[in-house]
Amino acid sequence: MTEIDPHHRPSLAPRVRLQIDTVRQEPVLLYPEGLLVLSPTAHEIVRRCDGHTSIESIVRSLGDEFDATEEILRQDVLETLADLQQRNLIVLDP
Amino acid sequence: MTPRPYALLAELTYRCPLHCPYCSNPATHTGGEELSLDEWTRVFAEAAALGVLHLGLSGGEPLARRDLPKLVTAARQVGLYTNLITSGVGLDANRARELQAAGLDSVQISFQSDDPAQGNTIAGSKAHDAKLKAVRLVHDHGLALSLNVVIHRLNIDRLPQIIAFAESLRPERLELANVQYHGWALRNRNQLLPTREQAQTALLVAQKAQARLKGKMDVVYVLPDYLQDRPKPCMQGWGRHYLTVNPAGDVLPCPNAGSIPDLVFENIRQGSLASIWNESANFNRFRGTEWMPVPCRDCPQREIDFGGCRCQAALLTGQAAATDPVCALSPDREIVDRILDHAWRTEPDDGLVFRQNPQAVLS
Ligand SMILES: C[S@@+](CC[C@H](N)C(=O)[O-])C[C@H]1O[C@@H](n2cnc3c(N)ncnc32)[C@H](O)[C@@H]1O
Ligand code: SF4
Ligand code: SF4
């Protein structure tokens, strides 16, 4: 499995759709075999995975919006994306 | 409180051009008068309002419905994630384009084998090449692809080849599903049940592939049911996350629940999906743990496997409320052991029955 590094430009795997569940008002990832409810942080990260934005830029853009050090944000982003990669829900380089 | 359903399986028709002897479709149900586009549109809207996020369009062969693209449009209009579950037979460039334009999210195509001759034999039809063409069309139209192969005694020894073949077709996901013994598969159980040695080897092959393909392709391996000593967490619990609407509009907790003799299910033509989900005596009958007999009642596994499959309990013990007899703790486990013994003494091609089209039953 490819190691994630900050230059990757992740995107959702083609079969995955990000949606707001209107019944619970929660962000969810939908894919053929199930769904994953996203935490607010994970949602902010996944929203930015468009295949053009690098992980480094995602961290910076989160830094502009949220009150946390880039170091902590970088760790959050890398952990979240590694988890999604394990589940085959994102691709690192489209 | 009634749980909320997450996924709806819409069985659009029981018609199918293939004849798989492992088919889980009911062997006696004709499909009745199929729900119309308008009726399905209503079902999809009511499902979404109930909280359903996920829709599987299946059958029979869903491509046998001429109005399939319109059904996909209706599903997408209410926000459902829509997965087409198909043999691939009947897909051409025109329909692939229509389905893509309608907003289909993903396509799952089933194969019978990696080997064309064996695939055609099991399908009872020259289907293998049509499936390969369907895979190409799915890729060409940028649709997400999953593959499914049903595993049984006739093809389980080819698992390494089947996995290599699947990889060459570049799906995002591969589901290797050992047969569940319902419908036509039940009739062919003696021929389809793998031996213990076959199952052990296959499990190792599947686990190796899962490790090797991690992060690249999702490989799901559904264990052979009767050979385990704990049951499957069937549907993640009766009436908990899933519901099925069959071609005639019956609303069921699972696609096979119609096989339980003393249950009569409500029909979408007579009531709303919400009232059936929330109030139907049948949906409520096996919800939670209250209904459970000993040994499930006191078992630490009861919220994990929910006592197994109600249809299987009914089929094998005559009691829908019995512990799934696959469980080694069930007082009826010997029924399963006797079935296994008998099956292992049957030759695989001795008396195999191929699935028939319900139209043939009707006429
Ligand atoms: C009943 S089929 C209908 C869709 C389509 N005709 C097809 O076969 O792909 C739905 C899915 O269940 C799988 N399937 C059929 N019979 C099965 C059985 N007895 N146990 C497990 N899976 C089964 C099929 O391979 C397919 O992926
Ligand atoms: S016969 Fe085969 S292709 Fe047709 S519905 Fe059954 S499993 Fe699907
Ligand atoms: S006794 Fe019932 S709950 Fe316990 S493992 Fe067996 S089937 Fe599951």
Short mmCIF file of C-alpha atoms in Angstrom, two decimals, chain B residues 105-313:
data_model
loop_
_atom_site.label_atom_id
_atom_site.label_comp_id
_atom_site.label_asym_id
_atom_site.label_seq_id
_atom_site.Cartn_x
_atom_site.Cartn_y
_atom_site.Cartn_z
CA ASP B 105 -23.61 5.58 -8.58
CA SER B 106 -22.18 2.12 -9.06
CA VAL B 107 -22.58 -1.20 -10.83
CA GLN B 108 -22.01 -4.65 -9.39
CA ILE B 109 -21.56 -7.36 -12.02
CA SER B 110 -21.57 -11.03 -11.10
CA PHE B 111 -19.43 -13.69 -12.75
CA GLN B 112 -19.86 -17.45 -12.42
CA SER B 113 -16.18 -18.27 -13.02
CA ASP B 114 -12.96 -16.94 -14.51
CA ASP B 115 -13.15 -19.72 -17.06
CA PRO B 116 -15.58 -18.89 -19.90
CA ALA B 117 -16.65 -22.50 -20.46
CA GLN B 118 -17.31 -23.13 -16.77
CA GLY B 119 -18.99 -19.73 -16.44
CA ASN B 120 -21.38 -20.52 -19.27
CA THR B 121 -22.10 -23.97 -17.87
CA ILE B 122 -23.00 -22.62 -14.44
CA ALA B 123 -25.06 -19.75 -15.88
CA GLY B 124 -26.87 -22.22 -18.15
CA SER B 125 -26.36 -19.65 -20.90
CA LYS B 126 -23.56 -18.18 -23.03
CA ALA B 127 -23.25 -15.23 -20.69
CA HIS B 128 -19.52 -14.91 -20.01
CA ASP B 129 -18.65 -12.77 -23.06
CA ALA B 130 -21.64 -10.51 -22.48
CA LYS B 131 -20.38 -9.92 -18.93
CA LEU B 132 -16.93 -8.98 -20.19
CA LYS B 133 -18.56 -6.52 -22.55
CA ALA B 134 -20.61 -5.10 -19.68
CA VAL B 135 -17.43 -4.58 -17.64
CA ARG B 136 -15.90 -2.63 -20.52
CA LEU B 137 -19.01 -0.49 -20.86
CA VAL B 138 -19.03 0.30 -17.16
CA HIS B 139 -15.42 1.48 -17.34
CA ASP B 140 -16.01 3.39 -20.60
CA HIS B 141 -18.85 5.33 -18.98
CA GLY B 142 -16.87 6.15 -15.87
CA LEU B 143 -19.18 4.20 -13.58
CA ALA B 144 -17.79 2.58 -10.42
CA LEU B 145 -17.42 -1.19 -10.71
CA SER B 146 -17.76 -3.98 -8.14
CA LEU B 147 -17.56 -7.66 -9.03
CA ASN B 148 -19.33 -10.53 -7.33
CA VAL B 149 -18.63 -14.21 -7.72
CA VAL B 150 -20.76 -16.79 -5.94
CA ILE B 151 -18.55 -19.59 -4.62
CA HIS B 152 -19.53 -23.27 -4.28
CA ARG B 153 -18.17 -26.76 -4.74
CA LEU B 154 -18.04 -26.45 -8.55
CA ASN B 155 -15.76 -23.38 -8.63
CA ILE B 156 -14.17 -23.05 -5.18
CA ASP B 157 -10.94 -24.81 -6.26
CA ARG B 158 -10.45 -22.08 -8.87
CA LEU B 159 -10.44 -19.29 -6.29
CA PRO B 160 -6.83 -18.21 -7.09
CA GLN B 161 -7.69 -18.00 -10.79
CA ILE B 162 -10.98 -16.26 -10.05
CA ILE B 163 -9.20 -13.59 -7.99
CA ALA B 164 -6.53 -13.06 -10.68
CA PHE B 165 -9.26 -12.78 -13.31
CA ALA B 166 -11.20 -10.29 -11.21
CA GLU B 167 -8.06 -8.17 -10.70
CA SER B 168 -7.54 -8.01 -14.45
CA LEU B 169 -10.99 -6.40 -14.77
CA ARG B 170 -9.96 -3.57 -12.37
CA PRO B 171 -12.97 -3.33 -10.06
CA GLU B 172 -12.81 -1.22 -6.92
CA ARG B 173 -14.27 -4.08 -4.98
CA LEU B 174 -14.57 -7.85 -5.25
CA GLU B 175 -17.11 -9.85 -3.32
CA LEU B 176 -16.51 -13.58 -3.11
CA ALA B 177 -19.71 -14.92 -1.63
CA ASN B 178 -20.13 -18.52 -0.66
CA VAL B 179 -23.65 -19.66 -1.44
CA GLN B 180 -26.46 -18.95 1.00
CA TYR B 181 -28.91 -21.82 0.84
CA HIS B 182 -32.21 -20.24 -0.12
CA GLY B 183 -34.45 -20.55 -3.16
CA TRP B 184 -32.89 -22.46 -6.03
CA ALA B 185 -29.66 -22.88 -4.09
CA LEU B 186 -31.54 -24.86 -1.47
CA ARG B 187 -32.64 -27.33 -4.13
CA ASN B 188 -29.03 -27.75 -5.20
CA ARG B 189 -27.50 -27.77 -1.75
CA ASN B 190 -26.06 -31.29 -2.00
CA GLN B 191 -24.19 -30.36 -5.15
CA LEU B 192 -23.08 -26.88 -4.07
CA LEU B 193 -21.80 -27.40 -0.52
CA PRO B 194 -18.00 -27.41 -0.56
CA THR B 195 -16.01 -29.96 1.41
CA ARG B 196 -14.24 -28.94 4.60
CA GLU B 197 -10.83 -29.22 2.91
CA GLN B 198 -11.99 -27.04 0.02
CA ALA B 199 -13.32 -24.42 2.44
CA GLN B 200 -10.10 -24.36 4.47
CA THR B 201 -7.91 -23.90 1.41
CA ALA B 202 -10.22 -21.23 -0.01
CA LEU B 203 -10.17 -19.23 3.21
CA LEU B 204 -6.36 -19.06 3.14
CA VAL B 205 -6.39 -18.02 -0.52
CA ALA B 206 -8.93 -15.28 0.23
CA GLN B 207 -7.02 -13.99 3.26
CA LYS B 208 -3.78 -13.81 1.29
CA ALA B 209 -5.51 -11.85 -1.47
CA GLN B 210 -7.05 -9.48 1.07
CA ALA B 211 -3.66 -8.73 2.58
CA ARG B 212 -1.98 -8.33 -0.80
CA LEU B 213 -4.66 -6.04 -2.25
CA LYS B 214 -5.24 -3.87 0.81
CA GLY B 215 -5.61 -0.22 -0.12
CA LYS B 216 -6.01 -1.18 -3.79
CA MET B 217 -9.08 -3.32 -4.11
CA ASP B 218 -11.53 -4.23 -1.41
CA VAL B 219 -11.88 -8.03 -1.20
CA VAL B 220 -14.84 -9.32 0.78
CA TYR B 221 -15.01 -13.03 1.52
CA VAL B 222 -18.36 -14.37 2.72
CA LEU B 223 -17.69 -17.61 4.61
CA PRO B 224 -19.51 -20.82 3.68
CA ASP B 225 -22.44 -20.85 6.05
CA TYR B 226 -23.10 -24.47 7.10
CA LEU B 227 -19.40 -25.13 7.70
CA GLN B 228 -19.01 -22.51 10.43
CA ASP B 229 -19.91 -23.11 14.07
CA ARG B 230 -21.46 -19.68 14.60
CA PRO B 231 -24.25 -18.27 12.41
CA LYS B 232 -24.14 -15.21 10.19
CA PRO B 233 -25.43 -11.95 11.69
CA CYS B 234 -28.24 -12.22 9.18
CA MET B 235 -29.26 -8.77 7.82
CA GLN B 236 -27.54 -7.30 10.93
CA GLY B 237 -30.75 -8.17 12.73
CA TRP B 238 -34.33 -8.62 11.56
CA GLY B 239 -36.04 -5.34 10.69
CA ARG B 240 -33.07 -3.33 11.95
CA HIS B 241 -31.16 -1.72 9.06
CA TYR B 242 -32.46 -3.36 5.90
CA LEU B 243 -35.66 -3.84 4.02
CA THR B 244 -36.55 -5.51 0.76
CA VAL B 245 -39.40 -4.87 -1.62
CA ASN B 246 -39.97 -7.76 -4.01
CA PRO B 247 -41.22 -7.46 -7.61
CA ALA B 248 -44.85 -7.75 -6.58
CA GLY B 249 -44.51 -5.10 -3.87
CA ASP B 250 -44.31 -7.29 -0.76
CA VAL B 251 -42.24 -5.61 1.94
CA LEU B 252 -39.82 -8.02 3.61
CA PRO B 253 -37.06 -7.86 6.24
CA CYS B 254 -34.86 -9.87 3.84
CA PRO B 255 -35.18 -11.17 0.27
CA ASN B 256 -35.88 -14.71 1.49
CA ALA B 257 -38.34 -14.00 4.28
CA GLY B 258 -41.19 -15.03 1.99
CA SER B 259 -40.04 -18.62 2.54
CA ILE B 260 -41.17 -18.57 6.18
CA PRO B 261 -44.52 -20.38 5.99
CA ASP B 262 -46.58 -18.61 8.65
CA LEU B 263 -45.59 -15.05 7.77
CA VAL B 264 -47.85 -13.09 5.45
CA PHE B 265 -46.25 -9.82 4.45
CA GLU B 266 -47.84 -6.48 3.77
CA ASN B 267 -47.79 -5.08 0.27
CA ILE B 268 -46.83 -1.59 -0.80
CA ARG B 269 -50.07 -1.41 -2.77
CA GLN B 270 -52.00 -1.56 0.50
CA GLY B 271 -49.97 0.64 2.82
CA SER B 272 -47.13 3.09 3.18
CA LEU B 273 -43.58 1.90 3.64
CA ALA B 274 -43.37 3.75 6.95
CA SER B 275 -46.48 2.13 8.40
CA ILE B 276 -45.25 -1.31 7.34
CA TRP B 277 -41.75 -0.76 8.69
CA ASN B 278 -42.99 0.61 12.00
CA GLU B 279 -46.14 -1.38 12.66
CA SER B 280 -46.05 -4.66 10.77
CA ALA B 281 -46.38 -7.60 13.16
CA ASN B 282 -43.89 -9.49 11.02
CA PHE B 283 -41.22 -6.80 11.18
CA ASN B 284 -41.71 -6.53 14.93
CA ARG B 285 -41.75 -10.26 15.51
CA PHE B 286 -37.98 -10.81 15.60
CA ARG B 287 -36.78 -7.35 16.49
CA GLY B 288 -34.54 -7.03 19.53
CA THR B 289 -33.83 -10.04 21.77
CA GLU B 290 -37.19 -10.65 23.49
CA TRP B 291 -38.28 -13.34 21.06
CA MET B 292 -35.11 -15.40 21.46
CA PRO B 293 -35.13 -18.97 22.74
CA VAL B 294 -32.45 -20.57 24.89
CA PRO B 295 -29.46 -20.74 24.18
CA CYS B 296 -29.51 -17.31 22.40
CA ARG B 297 -31.46 -15.61 25.19
CA ASP B 298 -28.55 -15.85 27.65
CA CYS B 299 -25.72 -15.83 25.13
CA PRO B 300 -23.12 -13.01 25.02
CA GLN B 301 -23.26 -13.21 21.21
CA ARG B 302 -26.94 -12.32 20.98
CA GLU B 303 -26.43 -8.66 19.98
CA ILE B 304 -23.64 -9.67 17.58
CA ASP B 305 -25.23 -12.39 15.45
CA PHE B 306 -28.90 -11.88 16.50
CA GLY B 307 -29.34 -15.64 16.71
CA GLY B 308 -28.57 -16.06 12.99
CA CYS B 309 -30.98 -16.36 10.10
CA ARG B 310 -34.75 -16.68 10.69
CA CYS B 311 -35.34 -18.15 7.23
CA GLN B 312 -32.65 -20.76 7.80
CA ALA B 313 -34.08 -21.63 11.22
#
